[in-house]
CSV table of C-alpha atoms and ligand atoms in Angstrom, one decimal:
chain,number,residue,atom,x,y,z
A,1,MET,CA,30.6,14.3,-12.3
A,2,ARG,CA,27.7,12.0,-12.7
A,3,LYS,CA,27.1,10.6,-16.6
A,4,LYS,CA,23.6,10.4,-17.6
A,5,ILE,CA,23.2,6.8,-19.2
A,6,VAL,CA,20.4,5.4,-21.1
A,7,ALA,CA,21.2,1.7,-22.2
A,8,GLY,CA,19.6,-0.6,-24.0
A,9,ASN,CA,19.3,-4.5,-23.2
A,10,TRP,CA,17.7,-6.7,-25.5
A,11,LYS,CA,17.7,-9.6,-23.6
A,12,MET,CA,17.4,-13.0,-26.4
A,13,ASN,CA,15.6,-10.7,-28.9
A,14,THR,CA,16.5,-10.0,-32.9
A,15,THR,CA,18.2,-11.9,-35.3
A,16,VAL,CA,21.3,-10.4,-36.4
A,17,SER,CA,20.3,-8.5,-39.3
A,18,GLU,CA,17.4,-7.3,-37.4
A,19,GLY,CA,19.5,-6.3,-34.5
A,20,VAL,CA,21.8,-4.3,-36.8
A,21,ALA,CA,18.7,-2.5,-38.4
A,22,LEU,CA,17.8,-1.7,-34.9
A,23,ALA,CA,21.5,-0.4,-34.0
A,24,LYS,CA,21.4,1.6,-36.9
A,25,ALA,CA,18.6,3.7,-36.4
A,26,VAL,CA,19.7,3.8,-32.9
A,27,ALA,CA,23.0,5.6,-34.0
A,28,GLU,CA,20.9,7.9,-36.2
A,29,LYS,CA,18.7,9.2,-33.9
A,30,ALA,CA,21.4,9.6,-31.0
A,31,ALA,CA,23.2,11.9,-33.6
A,32,GLY,CA,20.9,14.1,-33.0
A,33,LEU,CA,20.7,14.1,-29.0
A,34,ASN,CA,22.6,16.9,-27.6
A,35,ASN,CA,21.1,16.5,-23.9
A,36,GLY,CA,24.3,14.7,-23.0
A,37,ALA,CA,23.4,11.6,-22.3
A,38,GLY,CA,25.1,8.9,-23.0
A,39,ILE,CA,23.4,5.9,-25.1
A,40,ILE,CA,24.5,2.1,-25.0
A,41,VAL,CA,22.9,-1.3,-26.5
A,42,ALA,CA,23.4,-4.7,-25.5
A,43,PRO,CA,22.4,-7.1,-27.9
A,44,PRO,CA,23.2,-10.8,-27.7
A,45,PHE,CA,26.7,-12.4,-28.2
A,46,THR,CA,26.0,-13.8,-31.6
A,47,HIS,CA,25.5,-9.6,-32.2
A,48,LEU,CA,28.4,-8.0,-31.2
A,49,VAL,CA,30.6,-8.2,-34.4
A,50,SER,CA,28.0,-6.6,-36.3
A,51,VAL,CA,26.3,-4.8,-34.4
A,52,ALA,CA,29.9,-3.1,-33.7
A,53,GLU,CA,30.7,-2.5,-37.2
A,54,ALA,CA,26.9,-0.7,-37.3
A,55,LEU,CA,27.7,1.5,-34.6
A,56,LYS,CA,31.3,2.8,-35.7
A,57,GLY,CA,31.4,6.6,-36.1
A,58,SER,CA,28.2,7.1,-34.1
A,59,LYS,CA,28.4,7.7,-30.4
A,60,VAL,CA,25.7,4.6,-29.7
A,61,GLY,CA,28.5,2.4,-27.0
A,62,LEU,CA,28.0,-1.4,-27.0
A,63,SER,CA,27.4,-4.0,-24.0
A,64,ALA,CA,27.2,-7.0,-23.8
A,65,GLN,CA,24.8,-8.8,-21.2
A,66,ASN,CA,27.2,-11.0,-19.4
A,67,CYS,CA,30.3,-12.6,-19.3
A,68,ALA,CA,32.3,-15.6,-18.3
A,69,ASP,CA,33.8,-16.4,-14.8
A,70,HIS,CA,37.1,-17.3,-15.9
A,71,THR,CA,40.0,-15.6,-18.7
A,72,LYS,CA,39.7,-18.5,-21.4
A,73,GLY,CA,40.1,-22.6,-21.3
A,74,ALA,CA,37.1,-25.1,-20.9
A,75,TYR,CA,33.8,-23.3,-20.3
A,76,THR,CA,31.5,-24.8,-22.8
A,77,GLY,CA,28.9,-21.8,-23.8
A,78,GLU,CA,31.1,-19.1,-22.1
A,79,VAL,CA,32.3,-16.0,-23.1
A,80,ALA,CA,35.0,-14.2,-21.8
A,81,VAL,CA,35.8,-10.6,-21.4
A,82,ASP,CA,38.7,-10.2,-23.5
A,83,MET,CA,36.7,-12.2,-26.5
A,84,LEU,CA,34.0,-9.0,-25.7
A,85,VAL,CA,36.4,-6.4,-25.6
A,86,ASP,CA,37.8,-7.7,-29.4
A,87,ALA,CA,33.9,-7.7,-30.2
A,88,GLY,CA,33.8,-4.2,-29.8
A,89,CYS,CA,32.3,-4.0,-26.5
A,90,ALA,CA,33.3,-1.2,-24.4
A,91,TRP,CA,30.7,-2.3,-21.2
A,92,THR,CA,28.8,-5.7,-19.8
A,93,ILE,CA,25.7,-5.8,-17.5
A,94,LEU,CA,26.4,-7.7,-14.8
A,95,GLY,CA,23.9,-9.8,-12.1
A,96,HIS,CA,20.8,-8.8,-14.5
A,97,SER,CA,17.6,-10.7,-12.1
A,98,GLU,CA,17.4,-12.8,-14.6
A,99,ARG,CA,20.9,-13.9,-14.6
A,100,ARG,CA,19.9,-14.2,-10.5
A,101,GLN,CA,16.8,-16.0,-10.9
A,102,TYR,CA,17.1,-18.2,-14.2
A,103,TYR,CA,20.9,-18.9,-14.3
A,104,GLY,CA,22.0,-19.2,-10.4
A,105,GLU,CA,24.0,-15.9,-10.3
A,106,THR,CA,25.2,-15.3,-7.1
A,107,ASP,CA,26.9,-12.0,-5.8
A,108,GLU,CA,29.9,-14.0,-5.2
A,109,LYS,CA,30.1,-15.0,-8.7
A,110,LEU,CA,29.6,-11.2,-9.7
A,111,VAL,CA,32.5,-10.3,-7.5
A,112,GLU,CA,34.9,-12.7,-9.7
A,113,LYS,CA,33.1,-11.4,-12.8
A,114,VAL,CA,33.0,-7.5,-12.1
A,115,ARG,CA,36.7,-8.2,-11.1
A,116,LEU,CA,37.2,-9.7,-14.6
A,117,ALA,CA,35.2,-7.6,-16.5
A,118,LEU,CA,37.1,-4.5,-15.1
A,119,ASP,CA,40.6,-6.1,-15.2
A,120,GLY,CA,39.9,-6.5,-18.6
A,121,GLY,CA,38.7,-3.1,-19.6
A,122,LEU,CA,35.3,-3.1,-19.7
A,123,GLY,CA,32.9,-0.9,-17.9
A,124,VAL,CA,30.2,-2.8,-16.1
A,125,ILE,CA,26.4,-1.6,-15.2
A,126,LEU,CA,25.3,-4.3,-12.3
A,127,CYS,CA,21.7,-4.6,-11.5
A,128,VAL,CA,20.6,-4.8,-8.1
A,129,GLY,CA,17.1,-5.2,-7.2
A,130,GLU,CA,14.2,-6.7,-4.7
A,131,ASN,CA,11.3,-8.9,-5.9
A,132,LEU,CA,7.7,-8.6,-4.7
A,133,ASP,CA,8.0,-11.0,-2.3
A,134,GLU,CA,10.9,-9.1,-0.5
A,135,ARG,CA,8.9,-5.8,-1.7
A,136,GLU,CA,5.9,-6.8,0.4
A,137,ALA,CA,7.4,-8.4,3.4
A,138,GLY,CA,9.3,-4.5,3.7
A,139,ARG,CA,13.2,-5.9,2.8
A,140,HIS,CA,13.8,-4.3,-0.4
A,141,PHE,CA,16.1,-1.9,2.1
A,142,ASP,CA,17.8,-4.3,3.3
A,143,VAL,CA,18.2,-6.8,-0.1
A,144,VAL,CA,19.3,-4.1,-2.1
A,145,LYS,CA,21.7,-2.7,0.6
A,146,ALA,CA,22.9,-6.5,0.6
A,147,GLN,CA,23.7,-6.6,-3.0
A,148,THR,CA,25.1,-3.5,-3.0
A,149,GLU,CA,27.5,-4.5,-0.4
A,150,ASN,CA,28.1,-8.2,-1.1
A,151,VAL,CA,29.6,-7.0,-4.7
A,152,LEU,CA,30.9,-3.6,-4.6
A,153,PHE,CA,32.7,-3.7,-1.4
A,154,ASN,CA,35.2,-5.7,-2.5
A,155,PHE,CA,36.0,-3.1,-5.1
A,156,SER,CA,38.5,-0.2,-4.6
A,157,ALA,CA,37.2,3.8,-5.1
A,158,GLU,CA,39.1,4.0,-8.3
A,159,ASP,CA,37.6,0.8,-9.2
A,160,MET,CA,34.2,2.5,-8.9
A,161,LYS,CA,34.4,5.2,-11.6
A,162,LYS,CA,34.0,2.2,-14.4
A,163,ILE,CA,30.7,0.6,-12.3
A,164,VAL,CA,27.7,1.7,-13.2
A,165,ILE,CA,24.2,0.6,-10.7
A,166,ALA,CA,21.0,-0.1,-12.4
A,167,TYR,CA,18.4,-0.7,-9.3
A,168,GLU,CA,15.9,-2.6,-10.8
A,169,PRO,CA,12.6,-3.8,-8.8
A,170,VAL,CA,12.2,-7.5,-10.3
A,171,TRP,CA,8.3,-6.9,-10.1
A,172,ALA,CA,8.3,-3.7,-12.7
A,173,ILE,CA,10.6,-6.0,-15.0
A,174,GLY,CA,8.6,-6.3,-18.3
A,175,THR,CA,5.6,-6.2,-16.3
A,176,GLY,CA,4.3,-2.9,-17.3
A,177,LYS,CA,4.2,-1.9,-13.6
A,178,THR,CA,6.8,0.9,-12.8
A,179,ALA,CA,7.8,1.7,-9.9
A,180,THR,CA,6.4,5.1,-8.8
A,181,ALA,CA,9.1,8.2,-9.2
A,182,GLU,CA,9.2,8.3,-5.0
A,183,GLN,CA,9.8,4.6,-4.7
A,184,ALA,CA,12.8,4.7,-7.4
A,185,GLU,CA,14.2,7.5,-5.9
A,186,GLU,CA,14.4,6.6,-2.1
A,187,ILE,CA,16.1,3.2,-3.3
A,188,HIS,CA,18.2,5.4,-5.5
A,189,ALA,CA,19.2,7.4,-2.2
A,190,TYR,CA,19.5,5.1,-0.3
A,191,ILE,CA,22.2,3.5,-2.6
A,192,ARG,CA,24.0,6.2,-2.4
A,193,LYS,CA,23.6,6.8,1.3
A,194,VAL,CA,25.2,2.9,1.3
A,195,LEU,CA,28.1,3.5,-1.1
A,196,ALA,CA,28.7,7.0,1.0
A,197,ASP,CA,28.9,5.4,4.0
A,198,HIS,CA,31.5,3.0,2.4
A,199,PHE,CA,33.6,4.9,-0.2
A,200,GLY,CA,33.2,8.5,1.4
A,201,LYS,CA,30.6,11.4,0.2
A,202,LYS,CA,32.3,12.1,-3.5
A,203,VAL,CA,32.2,8.6,-4.9
A,204,ALA,CA,28.7,8.1,-4.0
A,205,GLU,CA,27.9,12.0,-5.6
A,206,ASP,CA,29.9,10.9,-8.6
A,207,MET,CA,28.2,7.4,-9.1
A,208,THR,CA,25.7,6.5,-11.7
A,209,ILE,CA,22.8,4.8,-10.7
A,210,LEU,CA,19.7,3.9,-13.3
A,211,TYR,CA,16.2,3.1,-13.2
A,212,GLY,CA,14.9,0.0,-14.7
A,213,GLY,CA,11.8,-1.4,-14.9
A,214,SER,CA,9.0,-0.8,-17.8
A,215,CYS,CA,10.6,2.1,-18.5
A,216,LYS,CA,9.3,4.1,-21.6
A,217,PRO,CA,8.6,7.9,-23.3
A,218,SER,CA,5.8,8.0,-21.2
A,219,ASN,CA,7.0,7.7,-17.4
A,220,ALA,CA,10.9,8.3,-18.0
A,221,LYS,CA,10.7,12.3,-17.7
A,222,GLU,CA,9.0,12.2,-14.4
A,223,LEU,CA,11.6,9.6,-12.7
A,224,PHE,CA,14.6,11.4,-15.0
A,225,ALA,CA,13.6,14.5,-12.6
A,226,GLN,CA,14.5,12.5,-9.2
A,227,LYS,CA,17.7,13.5,-8.1
A,228,ASP,CA,19.1,10.1,-7.8
A,229,ILE,CA,18.2,9.1,-11.0
A,230,ASP,CA,20.8,9.2,-13.3
A,231,GLY,CA,18.6,7.6,-16.4
A,232,GLY,CA,17.6,4.1,-17.1
A,233,LEU,CA,18.4,0.6,-18.0
A,234,ILE,CA,15.7,-0.3,-20.5
A,235,GLY,CA,14.4,-3.5,-22.0
A,236,GLY,CA,11.1,-3.7,-24.2
A,237,ALA,CA,11.6,-0.3,-24.7
A,238,SER,CA,14.8,-0.8,-26.3
A,239,LEU,CA,13.8,-2.6,-29.3
A,240,LYS,CA,12.4,0.2,-30.5
A,241,ALA,CA,14.5,3.0,-31.3
A,242,ASP,CA,11.7,5.9,-31.0
A,243,ASP,CA,11.1,4.4,-27.8
A,244,PHE,CA,14.3,4.1,-26.8
A,245,ILE,CA,15.9,7.8,-28.3
A,246,GLY,CA,12.1,8.9,-26.7
A,247,ILE,CA,13.3,8.0,-23.5
A,248,ALA,CA,17.0,9.4,-23.5
A,249,LEU,CA,15.1,12.7,-24.8
A,250,ALA,CA,13.5,12.8,-21.6
A,251,PHE,CA,16.3,14.5,-19.7
B,1,PEP,C1,15.3,-4.9,-17.8
B,1,PEP,O1,15.7,-6.1,-17.8
B,1,PEP,O2,16.6,-4.5,-17.5
B,1,PEP,C2,14.3,-3.8,-18.0
B,1,PEP,C3,14.3,-2.6,-17.7
B,1,PEP,O3,13.1,-4.6,-18.5
B,1,PEP,P1,11.7,-3.9,-19.1
B,1,PEP,O4,12.3,-2.3,-19.6
B,1,PEP,O5,11.1,-4.5,-19.8
B,1,PEP,O6,10.9,-3.8,-17.7
């Protein structure tokens, strides 16, 4: 059975106390949700322990925004999977376009990180998506296919049960420009086909594929109504509990 998920990527926003207040507000509103949507929040590293405490007993899951590519040791500034699990995380986002663009995260590096995350017991939200030049050159299918294959084809069908894909066209992230429901659906369906060709139909059918890019309460309904869109990875709108849960209500 495919899971429906709405995940909030807070990026580098909020202080710890603001984050705890936001998490509490999300947890309170999520308690009233009964449409089967899984809710996840991904605060900055510094917030994780306090937000985990704030979410205790709620139905909101906790995610990191990234993890280290090593298990421990002399890697200044990095945070290992074990530390994230210990802090209360059940998930990590990996391969967000901001990490790929500003921190040189490659598909090869992502294979290592996904492996460490899964081995350490974290679920993974793996982001893929084309930039504006690639979209305008008509290369969006090829780019997304390559990102999907380069990372996920190193894993087993069993591993895929702990992975969620987020299709995030880079030109739609934080720009206010949402992909149309048709544009998003055709890529989601294509990703599912790429998975089916390699892993078989069952794995592809069970895969949760989220859309991300200027998703908000006003456009979530049309996006989530598409056959292959199973929810959203939400940036800006996840910083307001009403908007974030408003998106989750769109199923
Ligand atoms: C994101 O960065 O994952 C994202 C989807 O951002 P926004 O919703 O702000 O476009």
